[in-house]
Tab-separated table of C-alpha atoms in Angstrom:
chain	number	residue	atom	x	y	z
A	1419	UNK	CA	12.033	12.479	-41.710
A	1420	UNK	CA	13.386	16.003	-41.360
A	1421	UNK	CA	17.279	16.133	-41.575
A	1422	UNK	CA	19.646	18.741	-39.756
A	1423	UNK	CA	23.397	17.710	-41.117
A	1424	UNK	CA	25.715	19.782	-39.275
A	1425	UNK	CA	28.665	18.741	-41.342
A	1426	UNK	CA	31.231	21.886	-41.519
A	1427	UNK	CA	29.770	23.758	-38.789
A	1428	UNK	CA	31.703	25.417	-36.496
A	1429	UNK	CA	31.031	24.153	-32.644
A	1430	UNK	CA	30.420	27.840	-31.747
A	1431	UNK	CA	27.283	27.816	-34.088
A	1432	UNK	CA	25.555	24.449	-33.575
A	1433	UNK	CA	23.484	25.909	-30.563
A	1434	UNK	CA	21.970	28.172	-32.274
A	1435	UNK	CA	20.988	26.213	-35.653
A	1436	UNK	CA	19.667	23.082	-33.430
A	1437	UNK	CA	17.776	25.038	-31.548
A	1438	UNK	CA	16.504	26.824	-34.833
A	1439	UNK	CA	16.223	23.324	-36.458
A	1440	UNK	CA	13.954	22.142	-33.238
A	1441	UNK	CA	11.604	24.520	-33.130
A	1442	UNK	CA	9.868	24.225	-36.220
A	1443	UNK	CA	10.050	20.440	-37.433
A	1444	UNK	CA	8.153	17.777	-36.652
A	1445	UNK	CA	9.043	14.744	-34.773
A	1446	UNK	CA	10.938	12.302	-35.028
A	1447	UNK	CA	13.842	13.975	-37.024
A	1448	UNK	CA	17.406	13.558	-37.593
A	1449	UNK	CA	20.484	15.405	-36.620
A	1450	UNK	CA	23.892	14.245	-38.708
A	1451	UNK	CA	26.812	15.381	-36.028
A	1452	UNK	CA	29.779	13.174	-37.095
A	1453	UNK	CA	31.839	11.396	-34.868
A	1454	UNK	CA	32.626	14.279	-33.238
A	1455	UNK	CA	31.988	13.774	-29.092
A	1456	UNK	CA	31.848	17.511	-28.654
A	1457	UNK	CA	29.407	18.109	-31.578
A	1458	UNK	CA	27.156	15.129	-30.240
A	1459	UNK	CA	26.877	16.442	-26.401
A	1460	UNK	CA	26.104	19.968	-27.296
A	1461	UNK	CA	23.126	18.260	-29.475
A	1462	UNK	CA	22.325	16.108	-26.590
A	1463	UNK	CA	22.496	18.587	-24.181
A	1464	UNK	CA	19.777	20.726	-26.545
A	1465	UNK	CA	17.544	17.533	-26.439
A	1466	UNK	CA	17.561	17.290	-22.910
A	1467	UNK	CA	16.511	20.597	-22.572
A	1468	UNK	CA	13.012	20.456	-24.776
A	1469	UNK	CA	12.962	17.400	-22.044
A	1470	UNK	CA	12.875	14.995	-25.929
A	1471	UNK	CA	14.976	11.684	-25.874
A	1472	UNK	CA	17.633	11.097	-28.355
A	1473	UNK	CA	19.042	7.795	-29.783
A	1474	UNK	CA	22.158	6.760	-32.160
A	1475	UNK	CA	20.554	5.989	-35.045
A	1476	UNK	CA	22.032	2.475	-35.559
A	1477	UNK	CA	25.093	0.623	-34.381
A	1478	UNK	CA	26.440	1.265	-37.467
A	1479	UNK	CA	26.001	4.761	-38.209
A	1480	UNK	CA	27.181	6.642	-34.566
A	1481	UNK	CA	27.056	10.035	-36.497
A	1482	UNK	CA	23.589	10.392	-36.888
A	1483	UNK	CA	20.877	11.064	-33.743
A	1484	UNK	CA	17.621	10.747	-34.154
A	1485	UNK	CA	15.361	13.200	-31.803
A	1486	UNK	CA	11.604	11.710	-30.551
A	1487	UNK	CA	9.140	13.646	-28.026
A	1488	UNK	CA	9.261	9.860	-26.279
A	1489	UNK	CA	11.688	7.454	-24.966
A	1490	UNK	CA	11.524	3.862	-26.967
């Protein structure tokens, strides 16, 4: 599975590198925000847009999303 790790990335720039990121890897895939809140809606926000579903990827790791065309 593809990763995107956006670890050190300025808020200002993650726009522009998820939407990079999503537009040429195949699904499912993985973005690493953090715990950041901010970092995780503008990610989710993204998602919603290519209308793709987005899911923590386990209750133990709340840093990491994982992006699918579906909903599970």
């Amino acid at each position: 599975m593809k990763t995107l790790d956006l670890h050190g990335t300025k808020h200002s720039l993650v726009d522009e590198k998820v939407r990079t990121f999503l537009n040429f890897v195949e699904l499912p895939c993985q973005i690493i925000t953090g715990n950041s809140p901010e970092m995780k809606s503008i990610v989710r926000k993204i998602v919603r847009e290519y209308e793709w579903f987005c899911y923590e990827r386990d209750s133990y790791n709340y840093g990491t999303l994982i992006i699918l065309e579906s909903d599970i």
